[in-house]
């Protein structure tokens, strides 16, 4: 099969036809019409075989995840997803693999109204780069830098599930299927993110672990935080690990949660809860911001956890 047949067969018609994509797959460039006054929110992520996913992972789930991580970035800005582009590097043409991959990518595209408008296809070690493009009204984007002392810190969903799945896989243990789904099929919190426009003072999506990612918000906003670890939303399986080993690393520093962490004024807590309910998503208040810089984590005992825990960094030593 030629490169062009492959593109036509698997990637020419993904996601809903949108009138604002005047030209999509098939020409040298896509032509996109940004509504006047709106800002374009853009983000790109690359998933490399053997680094971000196991070479033999389910291609349908990989298709889903490769778009989901980008949609999670749009969610974290409060942006409305619109278009995507896809750069695929494949070791060989495997039609079963391509069919499954494009099915997973297409299903999530349809769920969020995102049209795939172009890309690039090359031969080489398996990797997937997806760029996402979203729209956000003037002043609507939620940055990392707007948090204020006194704000509450919130997270969506539960923390550490993907990290526990990864741990089970690496240990060669039986992997719980619900946890595996959290690792391989994250659900980007797009509705929640959009709903928090004008309400959240700062927001980030959790890809590298709560401690590291919240740390970015604290630094950008020039504030510090105290978290009450007893309040962290944990699935029963993660709670069990934390309780038995007294080890908080799963919820604090394992990656791939793809939940949202955001700050909002204490007085807006009820509005936050209403928006979370409308978005069909659990949200939990886990701590408070202060002027004192740094992240402090209070254990259920009342003592402070000795941290130094950071998230995943591809370029860190060791
Ligand atoms: P060019 O050589 O002009 O850069 P390509 O031959 O790379 O164009 O791609 C031809 C068309 O197919 C372009 O519109 C491009 O955006 C699209 N395309 C290529 N690969 C993909 C892909 N994996 N997914 C979606 N569109 C793709
Ligand atoms: Mg060209």
mmCIF file of C-alpha atoms and ligand atoms in Angstrom:
data_model
loop_
_atom_site.group_PDB
_atom_site.id
_atom_site.type_symbol
_atom_site.label_atom_id
_atom_site.label_comp_id
_atom_site.label_asym_id
_atom_site.label_seq_id
_atom_site.Cartn_x
_atom_site.Cartn_y
_atom_site.Cartn_z
ATOM 1 C CA UNK A 1 0.000 0.000 0.000
ATOM 2 C CA UNK A 2 1.306 3.455 -0.854
ATOM 3 C CA UNK A 3 1.660 6.180 1.738
ATOM 4 C CA UNK A 4 -1.223 8.046 0.116
ATOM 5 C CA UNK A 5 -3.523 5.021 0.083
ATOM 6 C CA UNK A 6 -2.752 4.541 3.756
ATOM 7 C CA UNK A 7 -3.619 8.142 4.581
ATOM 8 C CA UNK A 8 -6.791 8.035 2.495
ATOM 9 C CA UNK A 9 -7.942 4.755 3.989
ATOM 10 C CA UNK A 10 -7.264 5.409 7.650
ATOM 11 C CA UNK A 11 -6.895 9.117 8.278
ATOM 12 C CA UNK A 12 -8.817 11.131 5.670
ATOM 13 C CA UNK A 13 -12.157 11.168 7.486
ATOM 14 C CA UNK A 14 -11.683 11.271 11.238
ATOM 15 C CA UNK A 15 -13.958 13.343 13.446
ATOM 16 C CA UNK A 16 -16.972 15.391 12.394
ATOM 17 C CA UNK A 17 -16.853 17.561 9.274
ATOM 18 C CA UNK A 18 -16.551 21.127 10.556
ATOM 19 C CA UNK A 19 -17.351 24.199 8.459
ATOM 20 C CA UNK A 20 -14.438 26.004 10.133
ATOM 21 C CA UNK A 21 -12.011 23.488 8.604
ATOM 22 C CA UNK A 22 -12.220 24.904 5.087
ATOM 23 C CA UNK A 23 -9.605 22.416 3.897
ATOM 24 C CA UNK A 24 -8.471 19.267 5.657
ATOM 25 C CA UNK A 25 -6.394 16.199 4.762
ATOM 26 C CA UNK A 26 -5.159 16.098 1.171
ATOM 27 C CA UNK A 27 -3.447 19.378 0.322
ATOM 28 C CA UNK A 28 -0.130 20.875 1.413
ATOM 29 C CA UNK A 29 -1.765 22.632 4.335
ATOM 30 C CA UNK A 30 -5.074 22.570 6.123
ATOM 31 C CA UNK A 31 -7.019 25.843 6.158
ATOM 32 C CA UNK A 32 -8.696 26.655 9.452
ATOM 33 C CA UNK A 33 -11.005 29.545 10.162
ATOM 34 C CA UNK A 34 -10.642 30.900 13.651
ATOM 35 C CA UNK A 35 -13.772 32.804 14.717
ATOM 36 C CA UNK A 36 -12.981 36.522 15.058
ATOM 37 C CA UNK A 37 -11.845 37.474 18.531
ATOM 38 C CA UNK A 38 -11.207 33.924 19.710
ATOM 39 C CA UNK A 39 -7.716 32.760 20.620
ATOM 40 C CA UNK A 40 -6.253 29.566 19.197
ATOM 41 C CA UNK A 41 -4.933 27.232 21.916
ATOM 42 C CA UNK A 42 -2.278 24.849 20.544
ATOM 43 C CA UNK A 43 -0.449 21.934 22.128
ATOM 44 C CA UNK A 44 1.588 18.983 20.849
ATOM 45 C CA UNK A 45 2.559 15.717 22.515
ATOM 46 C CA UNK A 46 4.666 12.820 21.319
ATOM 47 C CA UNK A 47 4.279 9.236 22.475
ATOM 48 C CA UNK A 48 7.342 7.090 21.755
ATOM 49 C CA UNK A 49 7.214 3.291 21.748
ATOM 50 C CA UNK A 50 9.155 1.887 24.685
ATOM 51 C CA UNK A 51 9.145 5.250 26.458
ATOM 52 C CA UNK A 52 5.484 6.255 26.737
ATOM 53 C CA UNK A 53 3.828 2.962 25.856
ATOM 54 C CA UNK A 54 4.695 -0.709 25.534
ATOM 55 C CA UNK A 55 5.451 -1.720 21.929
ATOM 56 C CA UNK A 56 2.756 -4.421 22.074
ATOM 57 C CA UNK A 57 0.045 -2.224 23.618
ATOM 58 C CA UNK A 58 -3.481 -2.307 22.214
ATOM 59 C CA UNK A 59 -3.380 -0.002 19.144
ATOM 60 C CA UNK A 60 -6.993 1.121 19.608
ATOM 61 C CA UNK A 61 -6.146 2.360 23.082
ATOM 62 C CA UNK A 62 -2.976 3.967 21.793
ATOM 63 C CA UNK A 63 -5.054 5.844 19.208
ATOM 64 C CA UNK A 64 -7.313 7.039 22.000
ATOM 65 C CA UNK A 65 -4.494 8.022 24.336
ATOM 66 C CA UNK A 66 -2.436 9.839 21.720
ATOM 67 C CA UNK A 67 -5.326 12.267 21.251
ATOM 68 C CA UNK A 68 -6.481 12.215 24.883
ATOM 69 C CA UNK A 69 -3.223 13.652 26.219
ATOM 70 C CA UNK A 70 -3.572 16.657 23.913
ATOM 71 C CA UNK A 71 -7.246 17.158 24.740
ATOM 72 C CA UNK A 72 -6.242 17.103 28.394
ATOM 73 C CA UNK A 73 -3.937 20.079 27.727
ATOM 74 C CA UNK A 74 -6.798 21.939 26.038
ATOM 75 C CA UNK A 75 -9.034 21.084 28.991
ATOM 76 C CA UNK A 76 -6.429 22.535 31.335
ATOM 77 C CA UNK A 77 -6.648 25.883 29.511
ATOM 78 C CA UNK A 78 -10.451 25.863 29.439
ATOM 79 C CA UNK A 79 -10.283 25.624 25.632
ATOM 80 C CA UNK A 80 -12.864 24.025 23.333
ATOM 81 C CA UNK A 81 -11.211 21.358 21.119
ATOM 82 C CA UNK A 82 -11.599 21.932 17.380
ATOM 83 C CA UNK A 83 -8.921 20.335 15.190
ATOM 84 C CA UNK A 84 -5.996 17.935 15.376
ATOM 85 C CA UNK A 85 -3.000 16.936 13.274
ATOM 86 C CA UNK A 86 -1.226 13.596 13.517
ATOM 87 C CA UNK A 87 2.413 12.709 12.756
ATOM 88 C CA UNK A 88 2.848 8.949 12.659
ATOM 89 C CA UNK A 89 6.146 7.121 12.378
ATOM 90 C CA UNK A 90 5.617 3.434 11.633
ATOM 91 C CA UNK A 91 8.168 0.618 11.346
ATOM 92 C CA UNK A 92 5.994 -1.085 8.694
ATOM 93 C CA UNK A 93 2.486 -1.005 7.286
ATOM 94 C CA UNK A 94 0.336 -3.260 9.445
ATOM 95 C CA UNK A 95 -3.249 -2.809 8.372
ATOM 96 C CA UNK A 96 -4.783 -4.470 11.419
ATOM 97 C CA UNK A 97 -2.762 -2.139 13.628
ATOM 98 C CA UNK A 98 -3.700 0.921 11.552
ATOM 99 C CA UNK A 99 -7.389 0.039 11.542
ATOM 100 C CA UNK A 100 -7.450 -0.313 15.321
ATOM 101 C CA UNK A 101 -5.329 2.772 15.935
ATOM 102 C CA UNK A 102 -7.483 4.956 13.713
ATOM 103 C CA UNK A 103 -10.663 3.547 15.304
ATOM 104 C CA UNK A 104 -9.505 4.574 18.775
ATOM 105 C CA UNK A 105 -8.402 7.972 17.515
ATOM 106 C CA UNK A 106 -11.682 8.457 15.635
ATOM 107 C CA UNK A 107 -13.933 7.532 18.536
ATOM 108 C CA UNK A 108 -12.392 10.098 20.855
ATOM 109 C CA UNK A 109 -12.346 12.671 18.031
ATOM 110 C CA UNK A 110 -16.076 12.168 17.535
ATOM 111 C CA UNK A 111 -16.783 12.397 21.258
ATOM 112 C CA UNK A 112 -15.171 15.848 21.405
ATOM 113 C CA UNK A 113 -16.082 17.187 17.956
ATOM 114 C CA UNK A 114 -12.455 17.308 16.814
ATOM 115 C CA UNK A 115 -11.636 17.046 13.110
ATOM 116 C CA UNK A 116 -8.305 15.514 12.028
ATOM 117 C CA UNK A 117 -7.150 18.032 9.418
ATOM 118 C CA UNK A 118 -3.687 16.817 8.435
ATOM 119 C CA UNK A 119 -0.500 15.136 9.427
ATOM 120 C CA UNK A 120 2.606 13.376 8.331
ATOM 121 C CA UNK A 121 3.399 9.694 7.801
ATOM 122 C CA UNK A 122 6.934 8.355 7.831
ATOM 123 C CA UNK A 123 8.781 5.066 8.307
ATOM 124 C CA UNK A 124 10.904 4.515 11.395
ATOM 125 C CA UNK A 125 10.668 3.428 15.047
ATOM 126 C CA UNK A 126 7.044 3.641 16.194
ATOM 127 C CA UNK A 127 6.052 7.042 17.532
ATOM 128 C CA UNK A 128 2.937 9.177 17.486
ATOM 129 C CA UNK A 129 2.775 12.971 17.703
ATOM 130 C CA UNK A 130 -0.566 14.701 17.945
ATOM 131 C CA UNK A 131 -1.112 18.419 17.830
ATOM 132 C CA UNK A 132 -4.421 19.715 19.077
ATOM 133 C CA UNK A 133 -6.011 23.065 18.357
ATOM 134 C CA UNK A 134 -8.734 24.563 20.488
ATOM 135 C CA UNK A 135 -10.642 27.800 20.751
ATOM 136 C CA UNK A 136 -11.017 30.025 23.741
ATOM 137 C CA UNK A 137 -12.872 33.360 24.033
ATOM 138 C CA UNK A 138 -10.996 36.554 24.936
ATOM 139 C CA UNK A 139 -9.741 36.374 28.502
ATOM 140 C CA UNK A 140 -11.219 32.896 28.908
ATOM 141 C CA UNK A 141 -8.018 30.856 29.009
ATOM 142 C CA UNK A 142 -7.062 29.539 32.450
ATOM 143 C CA UNK A 143 -3.326 29.843 32.988
ATOM 144 C CA UNK A 144 -1.026 28.437 35.626
ATOM 145 C CA UNK A 145 -0.214 31.882 36.923
ATOM 146 C CA UNK A 146 -3.452 33.251 38.396
ATOM 147 C CA UNK A 147 -3.693 31.475 41.759
ATOM 148 C CA UNK A 148 -3.869 33.598 44.932
ATOM 149 C CA UNK A 149 -3.124 32.962 48.604
ATOM 150 C CA UNK A 150 -6.294 31.705 50.279
ATOM 151 C CA UNK A 151 -7.554 29.862 47.184
ATOM 152 C CA UNK A 152 -8.563 26.242 47.608
ATOM 153 C CA UNK A 153 -6.781 23.551 45.572
ATOM 154 C CA UNK A 154 -9.004 21.026 43.779
ATOM 155 C CA UNK A 155 -8.410 17.880 41.733
ATOM 156 C CA UNK A 156 -10.763 15.929 39.512
ATOM 157 C CA UNK A 157 -11.209 12.138 39.571
ATOM 158 C CA UNK A 158 -8.829 9.935 41.541
ATOM 159 C CA UNK A 159 -5.028 10.010 41.703
ATOM 160 C CA UNK A 160 -2.407 7.318 41.162
ATOM 161 C CA UNK A 161 -4.499 4.723 39.325
ATOM 162 C CA UNK A 162 -2.403 4.821 36.151
ATOM 163 C CA UNK A 163 0.751 4.711 38.246
ATOM 164 C CA UNK A 164 -0.467 1.614 40.066
ATOM 165 C CA UNK A 165 -1.339 -0.089 36.762
ATOM 166 C CA UNK A 166 2.146 0.653 35.460
ATOM 167 C CA UNK A 167 3.672 -0.673 38.682
ATOM 168 C CA UNK A 168 1.662 -3.904 38.345
ATOM 169 C CA UNK A 169 2.725 -4.331 34.717
ATOM 170 C CA UNK A 170 6.406 -3.745 35.519
ATOM 171 C CA UNK A 171 6.176 -6.160 38.477
ATOM 172 C CA UNK A 172 4.731 -8.812 36.186
ATOM 173 C CA UNK A 173 1.716 -8.989 38.503
ATOM 174 C CA UNK A 174 -1.908 -9.484 37.473
ATOM 175 C CA UNK A 175 -3.069 -6.096 36.271
ATOM 176 C CA UNK A 176 -6.444 -4.880 37.428
ATOM 177 C CA UNK A 177 -8.431 -4.067 34.280
ATOM 178 C CA UNK A 178 -10.003 -0.899 35.672
ATOM 179 C CA UNK A 179 -6.554 0.406 36.534
ATOM 180 C CA UNK A 180 -5.229 -0.617 33.134
ATOM 181 C CA UNK A 181 -8.034 1.407 31.568
ATOM 182 C CA UNK A 182 -6.930 4.450 33.548
ATOM 183 C CA UNK A 183 -3.383 4.060 32.183
ATOM 184 C CA UNK A 184 -4.217 3.226 28.584
ATOM 185 C CA UNK A 185 -7.520 5.050 28.067
ATOM 186 C CA UNK A 186 -7.498 8.319 30.026
ATOM 187 C CA UNK A 187 -10.641 10.435 29.766
ATOM 188 C CA UNK A 188 -9.703 14.083 29.145
ATOM 189 C CA UNK A 189 -11.719 16.409 31.423
ATOM 190 C CA UNK A 190 -12.720 18.759 28.631
ATOM 191 C CA UNK A 191 -16.193 19.677 29.904
ATOM 192 C CA UNK A 192 -14.915 20.358 33.378
ATOM 193 C CA UNK A 193 -12.081 22.533 32.086
ATOM 194 C CA UNK A 194 -14.367 24.614 29.900
ATOM 195 C CA UNK A 195 -16.900 24.951 32.708
ATOM 196 C CA UNK A 196 -14.254 26.407 35.015
ATOM 197 C CA UNK A 197 -13.641 29.460 32.803
ATOM 198 C CA UNK A 198 -14.037 32.594 34.872
ATOM 199 C CA UNK A 199 -13.972 30.540 38.070
ATOM 200 C CA UNK A 200 -10.656 28.713 38.337
ATOM 201 C CA UNK A 201 -7.801 31.121 39.041
ATOM 202 C CA UNK A 202 -5.180 28.676 37.761
ATOM 203 C CA UNK A 203 -5.238 25.184 36.282
ATOM 204 C CA UNK A 204 -2.959 22.404 35.012
ATOM 205 C CA UNK A 205 -3.518 18.847 33.873
ATOM 206 C CA UNK A 206 -1.749 16.096 35.773
ATOM 207 C CA UNK A 207 0.648 14.257 33.504
ATOM 208 C CA UNK A 208 3.779 14.074 35.671
ATOM 209 C CA UNK A 209 2.249 13.645 39.142
ATOM 210 C CA UNK A 210 0.389 15.997 41.478
ATOM 211 C CA UNK A 211 3.436 17.249 43.403
ATOM 212 C CA UNK A 212 5.366 18.231 40.288
ATOM 213 C CA UNK A 213 2.423 19.605 38.331
ATOM 214 C CA UNK A 214 0.929 21.568 41.229
ATOM 215 C CA UNK A 215 4.492 22.771 41.798
ATOM 216 C CA UNK A 216 4.376 24.426 38.345
ATOM 217 C CA UNK A 217 1.189 26.270 39.328
ATOM 218 C CA UNK A 218 2.702 27.398 42.632
ATOM 219 C CA UNK A 219 5.818 28.663 40.930
ATOM 220 C CA UNK A 220 3.942 30.425 38.123
ATOM 221 C CA UNK A 221 1.556 32.037 40.615
ATOM 222 C CA UNK A 222 4.174 32.905 43.230
ATOM 223 C CA UNK A 223 2.321 31.099 46.014
ATOM 224 C CA UNK A 224 2.744 27.996 48.186
ATOM 225 C CA UNK A 225 0.306 25.268 49.211
ATOM 226 C CA UNK A 226 -0.541 22.964 52.042
ATOM 227 C CA UNK A 227 -2.259 19.744 51.053
ATOM 228 C CA UNK A 228 -4.149 17.494 53.450
ATOM 229 C CA UNK A 229 -3.217 14.036 52.243
ATOM 230 C CA UNK A 230 -6.224 12.478 53.989
ATOM 231 C CA UNK A 231 -8.379 14.369 51.488
ATOM 232 C CA UNK A 232 -6.699 13.040 48.330
ATOM 233 C CA UNK A 233 -9.280 11.216 46.204
ATOM 234 C CA UNK A 234 -8.027 7.634 45.885
ATOM 235 C CA UNK A 235 -9.528 4.515 44.370
ATOM 236 C CA UNK A 236 -9.769 1.642 46.865
ATOM 237 C CA UNK A 237 -6.767 -0.064 45.272
ATOM 238 C CA UNK A 238 -4.497 2.958 45.549
ATOM 239 C CA UNK A 239 -5.795 3.708 49.045
ATOM 240 C CA UNK A 240 -4.842 0.152 49.993
ATOM 241 C CA UNK A 241 -1.256 0.597 48.783
ATOM 242 C CA UNK A 242 -0.962 3.933 50.578
ATOM 243 C CA UNK A 243 -2.336 2.487 53.793
ATOM 244 C CA UNK A 244 -0.332 -0.712 53.813
ATOM 245 C CA UNK A 245 3.001 0.776 52.825
ATOM 246 C CA UNK A 246 2.533 4.315 54.145
ATOM 247 C CA UNK A 247 3.791 5.247 50.696
ATOM 248 C CA UNK A 248 2.229 8.353 49.142
ATOM 249 C CA UNK A 249 4.271 8.244 45.952
ATOM 250 C CA UNK A 250 1.425 6.882 43.800
ATOM 251 C CA UNK A 251 -0.992 9.780 44.298
ATOM 252 C CA UNK A 252 1.724 12.423 44.671
ATOM 253 C CA UNK A 253 4.288 11.592 42.051
ATOM 254 C CA UNK A 254 3.193 8.935 39.579
ATOM 255 C CA UNK A 255 2.374 10.170 36.102
ATOM 256 C CA UNK A 256 -0.381 9.719 33.539
ATOM 257 C CA UNK A 257 -3.360 10.686 35.742
ATOM 258 C CA UNK A 258 -4.712 13.206 33.188
ATOM 259 C CA UNK A 259 -6.919 14.743 35.845
ATOM 260 C CA UNK A 260 -7.231 18.500 36.287
ATOM 261 C CA UNK A 261 -5.731 20.323 39.250
ATOM 262 C CA UNK A 262 -7.028 23.847 39.726
ATOM 263 C CA UNK A 263 -7.394 26.646 42.238
ATOM 264 C CA UNK A 264 -10.470 28.707 43.036
ATOM 265 C CA UNK A 265 -11.571 31.139 45.712
ATOM 266 C CA UNK A 266 -12.978 29.509 48.835
ATOM 267 C CA UNK A 267 -16.223 31.434 48.275
ATOM 268 C CA UNK A 268 -16.642 29.722 44.875
ATOM 269 C CA UNK A 269 -16.496 26.155 46.236
ATOM 270 C CA UNK A 270 -20.230 25.570 45.733
ATOM 271 C CA UNK A 271 -20.043 26.823 42.136
ATOM 272 C CA UNK A 272 -17.089 24.518 41.505
ATOM 273 C CA UNK A 273 -19.109 21.588 42.827
ATOM 274 C CA UNK A 274 -22.087 22.455 40.585
ATOM 275 C CA UNK A 275 -19.850 22.633 37.515
ATOM 276 C CA UNK A 276 -18.221 19.321 38.377
ATOM 277 C CA UNK A 277 -21.643 17.703 38.675
ATOM 278 C CA UNK A 278 -22.741 19.141 35.343
ATOM 279 C CA UNK A 279 -19.538 17.780 33.797
ATOM 280 C CA UNK A 280 -20.199 14.336 35.296
ATOM 281 C CA UNK A 281 -16.915 14.451 37.112
ATOM 282 C CA UNK A 282 -15.912 14.181 40.760
ATOM 283 C CA UNK A 283 -13.947 17.110 42.157
ATOM 284 C CA UNK A 284 -12.278 17.208 45.579
ATOM 285 C CA UNK A 285 -10.803 20.082 47.592
ATOM 286 C CA UNK A 286 -7.386 18.902 48.792
ATOM 287 C CA UNK A 287 -5.673 21.945 50.245
ATOM 288 C CA UNK A 288 -5.171 25.680 50.495
ATOM 289 C CA UNK A 289 -2.753 28.193 49.015
ATOM 290 C CA UNK A 290 -0.659 30.555 51.094
ATOM 291 C CA UNK A 291 1.994 33.207 50.635
ATOM 292 C CA UNK A 292 4.653 30.849 52.002
ATOM 293 C CA UNK A 293 6.308 29.316 48.945
ATOM 294 C CA UNK A 294 6.711 25.572 48.475
ATOM 295 C CA UNK A 295 4.466 22.542 48.784
ATOM 296 C CA UNK A 296 3.706 21.087 52.208
ATOM 297 C CA UNK A 297 1.828 17.812 52.569
ATOM 298 C CA UNK A 298 0.127 17.129 55.900
ATOM 299 C CA UNK A 299 -0.187 13.452 56.772
ATOM 300 C CA UNK A 300 -3.366 12.109 58.382
ATOM 301 C CA UNK A 301 -1.362 12.013 61.646
ATOM 302 C CA UNK A 302 -0.967 15.793 61.473
ATOM 303 C CA UNK A 303 2.786 15.612 60.771
ATOM 304 C CA UNK A 304 4.273 16.964 57.572
ATOM 305 C CA UNK A 305 5.439 14.482 54.957
ATOM 306 C CA UNK A 306 9.118 14.748 54.068
ATOM 307 C CA UNK A 307 8.836 15.155 50.330
ATOM 308 C CA UNK A 308 11.441 15.988 47.773
ATOM 309 C CA UNK A 309 9.107 13.964 45.604
ATOM 310 C CA UNK A 310 9.079 15.138 42.054
ATOM 311 C CA UNK A 311 7.331 13.928 38.982
ATOM 312 C CA UNK A 312 8.681 12.259 35.902
ATOM 313 C CA UNK A 313 11.358 14.231 34.068
ATOM 314 C CA UNK A 314 12.737 12.795 30.829
ATOM 315 C CA UNK A 315 16.023 14.663 31.182
ATOM 316 C CA UNK A 316 16.734 14.397 34.885
ATOM 317 C CA UNK A 317 19.920 12.624 35.942
ATOM 318 C CA UNK A 318 19.566 9.066 37.220
HETATM 319 P P1 LIG B 1 3.502 17.012 1.904
HETATM 320 O O1 LIG B 1 4.493 16.080 1.299
HETATM 321 O O2 LIG B 1 2.997 18.064 0.968
HETATM 322 O O3 LIG B 1 3.918 17.551 3.228
HETATM 323 P P2 LIG B 1 2.194 14.655 2.718
HETATM 324 O O4 LIG B 1 2.503 13.763 1.561
HETATM 325 O O5 LIG B 1 3.024 14.536 3.942
HETATM 326 O O6 LIG B 1 2.192 16.131 2.202
HETATM 327 O O7 LIG B 1 0.679 14.461 3.151
HETATM 328 C C1 LIG B 1 -0.369 14.510 2.192
HETATM 329 C C2 LIG B 1 -1.625 14.945 2.886
HETATM 330 O O8 LIG B 1 -2.002 13.966 3.835
HETATM 331 C C3 LIG B 1 -1.477 16.247 3.678
HETATM 332 O O9 LIG B 1 -2.721 16.943 3.609
HETATM 333 C C4 LIG B 1 -1.213 15.783 5.064
HETATM 334 O O10 LIG B 1 -1.637 16.740 5.998
HETATM 335 C C5 LIG B 1 -2.044 14.505 5.130
HETATM 336 N N1 LIG B 1 -1.494 13.494 6.052
HETATM 337 C C6 LIG B 1 -0.317 12.846 5.980
HETATM 338 N N2 LIG B 1 -0.186 11.945 6.960
HETATM 339 C C7 LIG B 1 -1.308 12.042 7.716
HETATM 340 C C8 LIG B 1 -1.777 11.402 8.872
HETATM 341 N N3 LIG B 1 -1.070 10.453 9.514
HETATM 342 N N4 LIG B 1 -2.977 11.778 9.357
HETATM 343 C C9 LIG B 1 -3.690 12.731 8.767
HETATM 344 N N5 LIG B 1 -3.321 13.361 7.657
HETATM 345 C C10 LIG B 1 -2.146 13.029 7.126
HETATM 346 MG MG1 LIG B 2 3.504 19.692 0.123
#
